[in-house]
mmCIF file of C-alpha atoms and ligand atoms in Angstrom:
data_model
loop_
_atom_site.group_PDB
_atom_site.id
_atom_site.type_symbol
_atom_site.label_atom_id
_atom_site.label_comp_id
_atom_site.label_asym_id
_atom_site.label_seq_id
_atom_site.Cartn_x
_atom_site.Cartn_y
_atom_site.Cartn_z
ATOM 1 C CA MET Q 115 83.293 74.198 66.796
ATOM 2 C CA THR Q 116 81.346 71.070 67.900
ATOM 3 C CA GLN Q 117 79.204 71.004 70.516
ATOM 4 C CA ARG Q 118 81.645 69.496 72.790
ATOM 5 C CA THR Q 119 83.918 72.049 72.704
ATOM 6 C CA HIS Q 120 80.966 74.813 73.322
ATOM 7 C CA ALA Q 121 80.170 73.131 76.549
ATOM 8 C CA ARG Q 122 83.256 72.865 77.532
ATOM 9 C CA LEU Q 123 84.271 76.288 76.764
ATOM 10 C CA TRP Q 124 81.018 77.502 78.733
ATOM 11 C CA ALA Q 125 82.189 75.020 81.804
ATOM 12 C CA VAL Q 126 85.317 76.633 82.044
ATOM 13 C CA ALA Q 127 83.947 80.172 81.816
ATOM 14 C CA LEU Q 128 81.293 79.149 84.453
ATOM 15 C CA LEU Q 129 83.791 77.854 86.776
ATOM 16 C CA ALA Q 130 86.030 81.083 86.133
ATOM 17 C CA ALA Q 131 83.353 83.131 87.444
ATOM 18 C CA VAL Q 132 82.492 80.961 90.342
ATOM 19 C CA ALA Q 133 86.315 81.252 91.565
ATOM 20 C CA ILE Q 134 86.568 84.943 91.178
ATOM 21 C CA ALA Q 135 82.665 85.564 92.996
ATOM 22 C CA ALA Q 136 84.378 83.198 95.977
ATOM 23 C CA ALA Q 137 87.256 85.088 95.889
ATOM 24 C CA LEU Q 138 85.772 88.424 96.331
ATOM 25 C CA VAL Q 139 83.378 86.984 99.263
ATOM 26 C CA LEU Q 140 86.154 85.400 100.968
ATOM 27 C CA ALA Q 141 88.119 88.533 100.783
ATOM 28 C CA GLY Q 142 84.967 90.614 102.291
ATOM 29 C CA CYS Q 143 84.520 88.171 105.067
ATOM 30 C CA GLU Q 144 87.299 86.770 106.176
ATOM 31 C CA SER Q 145 89.463 88.654 109.058
ATOM 32 C CA PRO Q 146 92.207 89.841 108.759
ATOM 33 C CA SER Q 147 91.517 90.903 105.371
ATOM 34 C CA ILE Q 148 93.738 93.622 103.313
ATOM 35 C CA LEU Q 149 91.104 95.060 101.907
ATOM 36 C CA ARG Q 150 89.300 96.826 105.306
ATOM 37 C CA SER Q 151 93.062 98.838 106.093
ATOM 38 C CA GLN Q 152 93.458 100.634 109.091
ATOM 39 C CA GLY Q 153 96.828 101.476 108.819
ATOM 40 C CA SER Q 154 98.146 104.221 106.305
ATOM 41 C CA ALA Q 155 100.967 101.752 104.665
ATOM 42 C CA ALA Q 156 97.811 99.207 104.000
ATOM 43 C CA ASP Q 157 95.639 102.008 102.806
ATOM 44 C CA GLU Q 158 97.930 102.550 100.057
ATOM 45 C CA ILE Q 159 98.422 98.809 99.398
ATOM 46 C CA VAL Q 160 94.582 98.430 99.040
ATOM 47 C CA THR Q 161 94.394 101.499 96.679
ATOM 48 C CA LEU Q 162 96.542 99.819 94.709
ATOM 49 C CA ALA Q 163 95.335 96.701 94.511
ATOM 50 C CA MET Q 164 92.138 98.045 93.710
ATOM 51 C CA TRP Q 165 93.605 99.922 90.515
ATOM 52 C CA VAL Q 166 95.342 96.570 89.557
ATOM 53 C CA PHE Q 167 91.842 94.432 90.097
ATOM 54 C CA GLY Q 168 90.151 97.396 87.940
ATOM 55 C CA ILE Q 169 92.246 97.184 85.237
ATOM 56 C CA LEU Q 170 92.445 93.428 85.157
ATOM 57 C CA ALA Q 171 89.031 93.124 85.379
ATOM 58 C CA VAL Q 172 88.596 95.302 81.853
ATOM 59 C CA VAL Q 173 90.952 93.127 80.458
ATOM 60 C CA LEU Q 174 89.229 89.783 81.711
ATOM 61 C CA PHE Q 175 85.671 90.844 80.496
ATOM 62 C CA THR Q 176 86.577 92.444 77.360
ATOM 63 C CA VAL Q 177 88.656 89.046 76.086
ATOM 64 C CA TRP Q 178 85.347 87.077 77.478
ATOM 65 C CA GLY Q 179 83.116 89.305 75.532
ATOM 66 C CA ILE Q 180 85.336 88.896 72.500
ATOM 67 C CA LEU Q 181 85.105 84.853 73.253
ATOM 68 C CA VAL Q 182 81.737 84.859 73.512
ATOM 69 C CA TYR Q 183 80.671 87.086 70.278
ATOM 70 C CA VAL Q 184 83.465 85.211 68.616
ATOM 71 C CA VAL Q 185 81.808 81.384 69.449
ATOM 72 C CA VAL Q 186 78.170 83.003 68.820
ATOM 73 C CA THR Q 187 78.652 84.516 65.500
ATOM 74 C CA GLY Q 188 81.127 82.295 64.494
ATOM 75 C CA ARG Q 189 78.257 79.416 64.640
ATOM 76 C CA ARG Q 190 75.944 81.169 62.101
ATOM 77 C CA ARG Q 191 78.802 81.365 59.608
ATOM 78 C CA PRO Q 192 79.467 78.078 57.262
ATOM 79 C CA PRO Q 193 83.051 76.966 57.685
ATOM 80 C CA ASP Q 194 84.456 77.735 54.342
ATOM 81 C CA LYS Q 195 83.697 81.466 55.068
ATOM 82 C CA ALA Q 196 86.145 81.952 57.778
ATOM 83 C CA SER Q 197 88.326 85.458 57.033
ATOM 84 C CA GLN Q 198 92.152 84.615 56.932
ATOM 85 C CA THR Q 199 93.670 86.884 59.094
ATOM 86 C CA GLU Q 200 97.399 85.837 59.086
ATOM 87 C CA GLY Q 201 99.800 88.340 58.555
ATOM 88 C CA ASN Q 202 97.420 91.694 59.136
ATOM 89 C CA LEU Q 203 99.987 93.921 60.506
ATOM 90 C CA ARG Q 204 97.331 96.629 61.532
ATOM 91 C CA ILE Q 205 96.125 93.597 64.127
ATOM 92 C CA GLU Q 206 99.712 92.533 64.769
ATOM 93 C CA ILE Q 207 100.318 95.852 66.284
ATOM 94 C CA VAL Q 208 97.311 96.534 68.269
ATOM 95 C CA TRP Q 209 97.450 93.390 70.234
ATOM 96 C CA THR Q 210 100.694 94.288 70.859
ATOM 97 C CA ALA Q 211 100.396 97.868 71.948
ATOM 98 C CA ILE Q 212 97.784 97.070 73.989
ATOM 99 C CA PRO Q 213 99.796 94.751 76.829
ATOM 100 C CA ALA Q 214 102.657 97.184 75.970
ATOM 101 C CA VAL Q 215 100.429 100.100 77.676
ATOM 102 C CA ILE Q 216 98.701 97.725 80.540
ATOM 103 C CA VAL Q 217 101.996 96.860 81.509
ATOM 104 C CA THR Q 218 103.510 100.945 81.727
ATOM 105 C CA VAL Q 219 100.514 101.840 83.568
ATOM 106 C CA LEU Q 220 100.546 98.814 86.186
ATOM 107 C CA PHE Q 221 104.177 99.664 86.464
ATOM 108 C CA VAL Q 222 103.687 103.240 87.201
ATOM 109 C CA LEU Q 223 101.094 102.870 89.762
ATOM 110 C CA THR Q 224 103.399 100.712 91.513
ATOM 111 C CA VAL Q 225 105.776 102.964 91.665
ATOM 112 C CA VAL Q 226 103.657 106.163 92.402
ATOM 113 C CA TYR Q 227 102.036 104.060 95.610
ATOM 114 C CA THR Q 228 105.286 102.312 96.676
ATOM 115 C CA GLU Q 229 106.586 105.722 97.032
ATOM 116 C CA ARG Q 230 103.651 107.054 99.041
ATOM 117 C CA ILE Q 231 103.823 104.589 101.461
ATOM 118 C CA SER Q 232 107.123 105.737 102.924
ATOM 119 C CA ILE Q 233 106.517 108.560 105.451
ATOM 120 C CA PRO Q 234 109.560 109.739 107.714
ATOM 121 C CA ASP Q 235 110.993 107.343 109.908
ATOM 122 C CA PRO Q 236 110.103 108.584 113.774
ATOM 123 C CA GLY Q 237 112.743 106.287 114.940
ATOM 124 C CA SER Q 238 112.752 102.703 116.079
ATOM 125 C CA GLN Q 239 110.387 102.180 119.256
ATOM 126 C CA PHE Q 240 110.496 98.822 119.693
ATOM 127 C CA THR Q 241 111.876 95.191 118.249
ATOM 128 C CA ALA Q 242 109.497 92.446 116.959
ATOM 129 C CA VAL Q 243 111.572 89.163 117.407
ATOM 130 C CA GLY Q 244 109.865 86.024 115.377
ATOM 131 C CA ARG Q 245 110.443 82.659 117.050
ATOM 132 C CA GLN Q 246 109.487 79.214 116.731
ATOM 133 C CA TRP Q 247 106.534 80.004 117.077
ATOM 134 C CA TRP Q 248 105.546 83.085 118.852
ATOM 135 C CA TRP Q 249 106.497 86.637 118.848
ATOM 136 C CA ASP Q 250 108.745 88.996 121.137
ATOM 137 C CA PHE Q 251 107.999 92.538 121.250
ATOM 138 C CA GLU Q 252 110.795 94.163 123.355
ATOM 139 C CA PHE Q 253 110.807 97.725 124.637
ATOM 140 C CA LYS Q 254 114.499 98.090 125.464
ATOM 141 C CA GLU Q 255 114.591 101.423 126.334
ATOM 142 C CA LEU Q 256 111.441 101.028 128.338
ATOM 143 C CA GLY Q 257 112.281 97.800 129.984
ATOM 144 C CA PHE Q 258 109.727 95.122 129.427
ATOM 145 C CA LYS Q 259 108.871 92.372 127.045
ATOM 146 C CA ALA Q 260 105.352 92.048 125.465
ATOM 147 C CA PRO Q 261 104.864 88.706 123.904
ATOM 148 C CA ASN Q 262 102.554 87.820 121.634
ATOM 149 C CA GLU Q 263 100.176 91.413 122.088
ATOM 150 C CA VAL Q 264 101.482 94.883 121.553
ATOM 151 C CA TYR Q 265 99.902 98.021 121.997
ATOM 152 C CA VAL Q 266 100.643 101.141 119.572
ATOM 153 C CA ALA Q 267 99.020 104.763 119.664
ATOM 154 C CA GLU Q 268 96.516 105.644 117.432
ATOM 155 C CA GLY Q 269 97.473 108.563 114.809
ATOM 156 C CA ARG Q 270 101.260 108.576 115.899
ATOM 157 C CA PRO Q 271 103.752 106.833 113.446
ATOM 158 C CA VAL Q 272 104.971 103.517 114.551
ATOM 159 C CA SER Q 273 108.284 102.325 113.702
ATOM 160 C CA ILE Q 274 109.336 98.982 114.274
ATOM 161 C CA ASP Q 275 112.997 96.818 114.112
ATOM 162 C CA ILE Q 276 112.349 93.295 112.902
ATOM 163 C CA MET Q 277 114.355 90.407 113.286
ATOM 164 C CA SER Q 278 114.367 86.833 114.053
ATOM 165 C CA ALA Q 279 116.204 84.442 116.594
ATOM 166 C CA ASP Q 280 116.021 81.484 114.763
ATOM 167 C CA VAL Q 281 114.552 80.771 111.324
ATOM 168 C CA ILE Q 282 113.011 83.162 108.669
ATOM 169 C CA HIS Q 283 109.698 84.513 109.643
ATOM 170 C CA SER Q 284 107.524 87.425 107.956
ATOM 171 C CA PHE Q 285 105.992 89.936 110.251
ATOM 172 C CA TRP Q 286 102.504 90.847 108.516
ATOM 173 C CA VAL Q 287 99.714 93.105 110.186
ATOM 174 C CA PRO Q 288 97.219 92.722 106.854
ATOM 175 C CA GLN Q 289 95.337 95.989 107.806
ATOM 176 C CA MET Q 290 98.315 97.851 108.837
ATOM 177 C CA GLY Q 291 100.619 97.286 106.101
ATOM 178 C CA GLY Q 292 102.805 94.665 104.232
ATOM 179 C CA LYS Q 293 104.769 92.192 104.757
ATOM 180 C CA VAL Q 294 108.213 92.440 106.218
ATOM 181 C CA ASP Q 295 110.791 89.346 106.107
ATOM 182 C CA MET Q 296 112.396 88.625 109.832
ATOM 183 C CA ILE Q 297 115.839 87.282 109.240
ATOM 184 C CA PRO Q 298 118.521 85.716 111.256
ATOM 185 C CA GLY Q 299 121.188 88.149 111.968
ATOM 186 C CA HIS Q 300 119.939 90.761 109.863
ATOM 187 C CA VAL Q 301 117.344 93.954 111.412
ATOM 188 C CA ASN Q 302 114.784 94.919 108.939
ATOM 189 C CA HIS Q 303 112.524 97.869 109.586
ATOM 190 C CA ILE Q 304 108.975 98.953 109.013
ATOM 191 C CA HIS Q 305 107.037 102.333 109.971
ATOM 192 C CA PHE Q 306 103.702 103.276 109.166
ATOM 193 C CA VAL Q 307 100.666 105.243 111.313
ATOM 194 C CA PRO Q 308 97.852 103.225 112.578
ATOM 195 C CA LEU Q 309 94.756 105.053 111.583
ATOM 196 C CA ALA Q 310 91.711 103.728 113.733
ATOM 197 C CA THR Q 311 91.584 102.093 117.079
ATOM 198 C CA GLY Q 312 91.153 98.402 117.583
ATOM 199 C CA SER Q 313 92.732 94.736 117.763
ATOM 200 C CA TYR Q 314 94.152 93.807 114.754
ATOM 201 C CA LEU Q 315 95.389 89.920 114.291
ATOM 202 C CA GLY Q 316 98.806 89.943 112.985
ATOM 203 C CA GLU Q 317 100.215 86.312 111.380
ATOM 204 C CA CYS Q 318 103.827 84.875 109.890
ATOM 205 C CA ALA Q 319 103.753 85.167 106.674
ATOM 206 C CA GLU Q 320 106.607 82.642 105.760
ATOM 207 C CA PHE Q 321 106.673 79.211 106.203
ATOM 208 C CA CYS Q 322 108.753 78.619 109.633
ATOM 209 C CA GLY Q 323 108.145 74.830 110.178
ATOM 210 C CA VAL Q 324 105.261 72.818 111.731
ATOM 211 C CA GLN Q 325 103.730 74.896 113.690
ATOM 212 C CA HIS Q 326 103.703 78.532 111.262
ATOM 213 C CA GLY Q 327 99.941 78.469 111.321
ATOM 214 C CA ARG Q 328 99.749 78.761 114.790
ATOM 215 C CA MET Q 329 102.184 81.874 115.058
ATOM 216 C CA ARG Q 330 100.083 84.489 115.593
ATOM 217 C CA PHE Q 331 99.520 87.860 117.470
ATOM 218 C CA LEU Q 332 97.493 90.731 118.412
ATOM 219 C CA PHE Q 333 98.441 94.478 117.452
ATOM 220 C CA VAL Q 334 96.130 96.544 119.668
ATOM 221 C CA VAL Q 335 95.696 100.236 118.377
ATOM 222 C CA VAL Q 336 94.381 102.376 121.156
ATOM 223 C CA PRO Q 337 94.028 106.202 122.036
ATOM 224 C CA PRO Q 338 97.684 108.003 123.093
ATOM 225 C CA LYS Q 339 96.830 108.492 126.904
ATOM 226 C CA GLU Q 340 95.661 104.543 127.154
ATOM 227 C CA TYR Q 341 98.890 103.588 125.295
ATOM 228 C CA SER Q 342 100.783 105.231 127.961
ATOM 229 C CA ALA Q 343 98.571 103.942 130.443
ATOM 230 C CA TRP Q 344 99.700 99.964 128.817
ATOM 231 C CA VAL Q 345 103.281 101.206 128.937
ATOM 232 C CA ALA Q 346 103.208 102.168 132.690
ATOM 233 C CA ASP Q 347 101.658 99.011 133.519
ATOM 234 C CA GLN Q 348 103.988 96.694 131.088
ATOM 235 C CA GLN Q 349 106.801 98.530 133.250
ATOM 236 C CA LYS Q 350 105.856 97.542 136.647
ATOM 237 C CA PRO Q 351 107.149 94.167 137.934
ATOM 238 C CA ALA Q 352 104.701 91.180 138.436
ATOM 239 C CA ARG Q 353 101.899 91.982 141.090
ATOM 240 C CA GLU Q 354 102.335 89.553 144.245
ATOM 241 C CA PRO Q 355 99.555 86.928 143.996
ATOM 242 C CA SER Q 356 96.795 87.344 146.404
ATOM 243 C CA GLY Q 357 94.534 84.067 146.357
ATOM 244 C CA SER Q 358 95.722 80.853 148.568
ATOM 245 C CA ASP Q 359 96.174 78.772 145.421
ATOM 246 C CA ALA Q 360 98.016 81.477 143.269
ATOM 247 C CA ILE Q 361 100.150 82.266 146.209
ATOM 248 C CA ALA Q 362 100.950 78.397 146.300
ATOM 249 C CA GLY Q 363 101.646 78.422 142.494
ATOM 250 C CA LYS Q 364 104.223 80.815 142.916
ATOM 251 C CA GLN Q 365 105.962 78.309 145.021
ATOM 252 C CA VAL Q 366 105.482 75.500 142.308
ATOM 253 C CA ILE Q 367 106.721 78.036 139.168
ATOM 254 C CA GLY Q 368 110.084 78.672 140.727
ATOM 255 C CA SER Q 369 110.783 75.186 141.982
ATOM 256 C CA VAL Q 370 109.513 72.790 138.690
ATOM 257 C CA GLY Q 371 112.346 74.459 136.527
ATOM 258 C CA CYS Q 372 109.827 77.304 134.376
ATOM 259 C CA GLY Q 373 112.489 79.972 135.023
ATOM 260 C CA SER Q 374 114.677 78.311 132.578
ATOM 261 C CA CYS Q 375 112.642 79.271 129.858
ATOM 262 C CA HIS Q 376 110.164 82.089 131.150
ATOM 263 C CA ALA Q 377 111.156 85.158 133.396
ATOM 264 C CA ILE Q 378 108.606 87.152 135.516
ATOM 265 C CA ARG Q 379 110.184 90.276 136.479
ATOM 266 C CA GLY Q 380 110.351 90.722 140.296
ATOM 267 C CA THR Q 381 111.278 87.236 140.785
ATOM 268 C CA GLU Q 382 113.916 84.670 140.502
ATOM 269 C CA LEU Q 383 112.579 83.412 137.153
ATOM 270 C CA LYS Q 384 114.865 84.796 134.504
ATOM 271 C CA GLY Q 385 114.751 82.831 131.622
ATOM 272 C CA THR Q 386 115.017 83.874 127.894
ATOM 273 C CA PHE Q 387 114.057 81.440 125.832
ATOM 274 C CA GLY Q 388 110.475 81.315 126.224
ATOM 275 C CA PRO Q 389 107.941 84.470 126.477
ATOM 276 C CA ASP Q 390 108.242 86.804 129.642
ATOM 277 C CA LEU Q 391 105.273 86.098 131.680
ATOM 278 C CA THR Q 392 105.431 88.980 134.073
ATOM 279 C CA HIS Q 393 101.921 90.159 132.639
ATOM 280 C CA PHE Q 394 100.418 86.751 130.965
ATOM 281 C CA GLY Q 395 97.436 87.336 132.891
ATOM 282 C CA SER Q 396 96.520 90.951 130.768
ATOM 283 C CA ARG Q 397 97.079 89.077 127.516
ATOM 284 C CA GLY Q 398 94.037 87.746 125.259
ATOM 285 C CA GLY Q 399 95.890 84.650 123.853
ATOM 286 C CA ILE Q 400 97.782 81.829 125.112
ATOM 287 C CA ALA Q 401 100.649 80.005 122.956
ATOM 288 C CA ALA Q 402 100.828 83.130 120.025
ATOM 289 C CA TYR Q 403 96.927 82.837 119.840
ATOM 290 C CA THR Q 404 96.518 79.255 119.501
ATOM 291 C CA LEU Q 405 93.820 79.546 122.590
ATOM 292 C CA LYS Q 406 91.915 82.013 124.130
ATOM 293 C CA ASN Q 407 93.201 82.765 127.631
ATOM 294 C CA THR Q 408 90.933 81.740 130.149
ATOM 295 C CA PRO Q 409 91.994 79.583 133.135
ATOM 296 C CA ALA Q 410 90.450 76.031 131.582
ATOM 297 C CA ASN Q 411 92.577 76.585 128.393
ATOM 298 C CA LEU Q 412 95.693 77.479 130.332
ATOM 299 C CA LEU Q 413 95.203 74.437 132.170
ATOM 300 C CA LYS Q 414 95.173 72.561 129.088
ATOM 301 C CA TRP Q 415 98.178 74.227 127.504
ATOM 302 C CA ILE Q 416 100.090 73.471 130.831
ATOM 303 C CA GLN Q 417 99.109 69.658 130.878
ATOM 304 C CA ASP Q 418 99.742 69.309 127.327
ATOM 305 C CA PRO Q 419 101.793 71.673 125.283
ATOM 306 C CA GLN Q 420 102.592 69.067 122.737
ATOM 307 C CA GLY Q 421 99.413 67.984 122.292
ATOM 308 C CA VAL Q 422 97.666 71.474 121.742
ATOM 309 C CA LYS Q 423 100.859 72.833 119.608
ATOM 310 C CA PRO Q 424 102.798 69.519 118.355
ATOM 311 C CA GLU Q 425 106.746 70.317 118.441
ATOM 312 C CA CYS Q 426 106.154 73.761 120.125
ATOM 313 C CA LYS Q 427 109.687 74.709 122.435
ATOM 314 C CA MET Q 428 107.381 74.008 125.474
ATOM 315 C CA PRO Q 429 107.893 70.421 126.669
ATOM 316 C CA ASN Q 430 105.217 68.323 128.609
ATOM 317 C CA VAL Q 431 105.868 68.869 132.451
ATOM 318 C CA PRO Q 432 104.341 65.995 134.187
ATOM 319 C CA LEU Q 433 102.909 67.595 137.895
ATOM 320 C CA PRO Q 434 100.573 66.545 139.938
ATOM 321 C CA LEU Q 435 96.881 68.350 139.106
ATOM 322 C CA GLN Q 436 96.872 70.232 142.278
ATOM 323 C CA GLN Q 437 100.203 72.157 141.372
ATOM 324 C CA GLN Q 438 98.676 72.477 137.784
ATOM 325 C CA GLN Q 439 95.689 74.164 139.206
ATOM 326 C CA GLN Q 440 98.022 76.569 141.514
ATOM 327 C CA LEU Q 441 100.312 77.578 138.362
ATOM 328 C CA VAL Q 442 96.707 78.501 136.818
ATOM 329 C CA ALA Q 443 95.682 80.675 139.114
ATOM 330 C CA TYR Q 444 98.947 82.387 139.702
ATOM 331 C CA LEU Q 445 99.466 83.029 136.296
ATOM 332 C CA GLU Q 446 95.980 84.328 135.513
ATOM 333 C CA GLU Q 447 96.627 86.782 138.237
ATOM 334 C CA LEU Q 448 99.629 88.223 136.479
ATOM 335 C CA LYS Q 449 97.618 90.727 135.223
HETATM 336 CU CU1 CUA R 720 107.042 82.072 111.467
HETATM 337 CU CU2 CUA R 720 105.516 81.174 109.987
#
């Protein structure tokens, strides 16, 4: 083997090691990470992933070990003394049997852990609808919609019907469970137990158009008591504005056509194409968590939705600055 071939081999080995280290570091830091599971289904997935990583790591380091051994011992041996192994039946059997065993073990582990994910289905509690590019969470029996931010109770099985209003999306809360495709005209389903309170980012895991990357939601796990309080709050119609700007804002929103897409329960706005705004002020994000929900960001969004999120379905509506500020004041009061 030439000096250059050796150098190349070492470079490849080094690159692979760096790539693996980087992947591990990123997996540990980036939120949401599947490795920090907080749901019953995600727990099984991460345990299975650890088994698979472990087995593959043994394979990887065994192969690297043999490679290094051969490279090191091979350079000391004169070229004409290399042993000929062609047609060695024992070796051929061994290197066929080992992969067969590995694949069988991986298969059995996958079946076992996939089976463990399934728990008794408590019956659908709400429907998650994927839209370009936001999430609608419809609590039909309870009479409200909670776009882009949904609450569930800790320790209680949550059961979700999953569908799409336009193209194929994919529902995914990495720390809760696996991905489920959202398919137009077809209802899919997921159920699992959220195991720890917290706010978990959900995202779309299927390319669904230009703003696929800005299609996020918040999956909030709270104690059962807090969940009941959240439901009671969401069921209420929109509160009446109190500040003078907010009162003016309510007039503006009723007169400039927002109601053709948006609904605010308790007002004349009854649109269904865009997110329900009844409790807009209580949510943490704007435009499917493209922006944090602050008055400054909301003003930016109202002034130029096409600049913030190009090709989103919300058109730029030219309004005087004063009216824009009144809209912000009204919407932020809708807690
Ligand atoms: Cu919706 Cu990607």
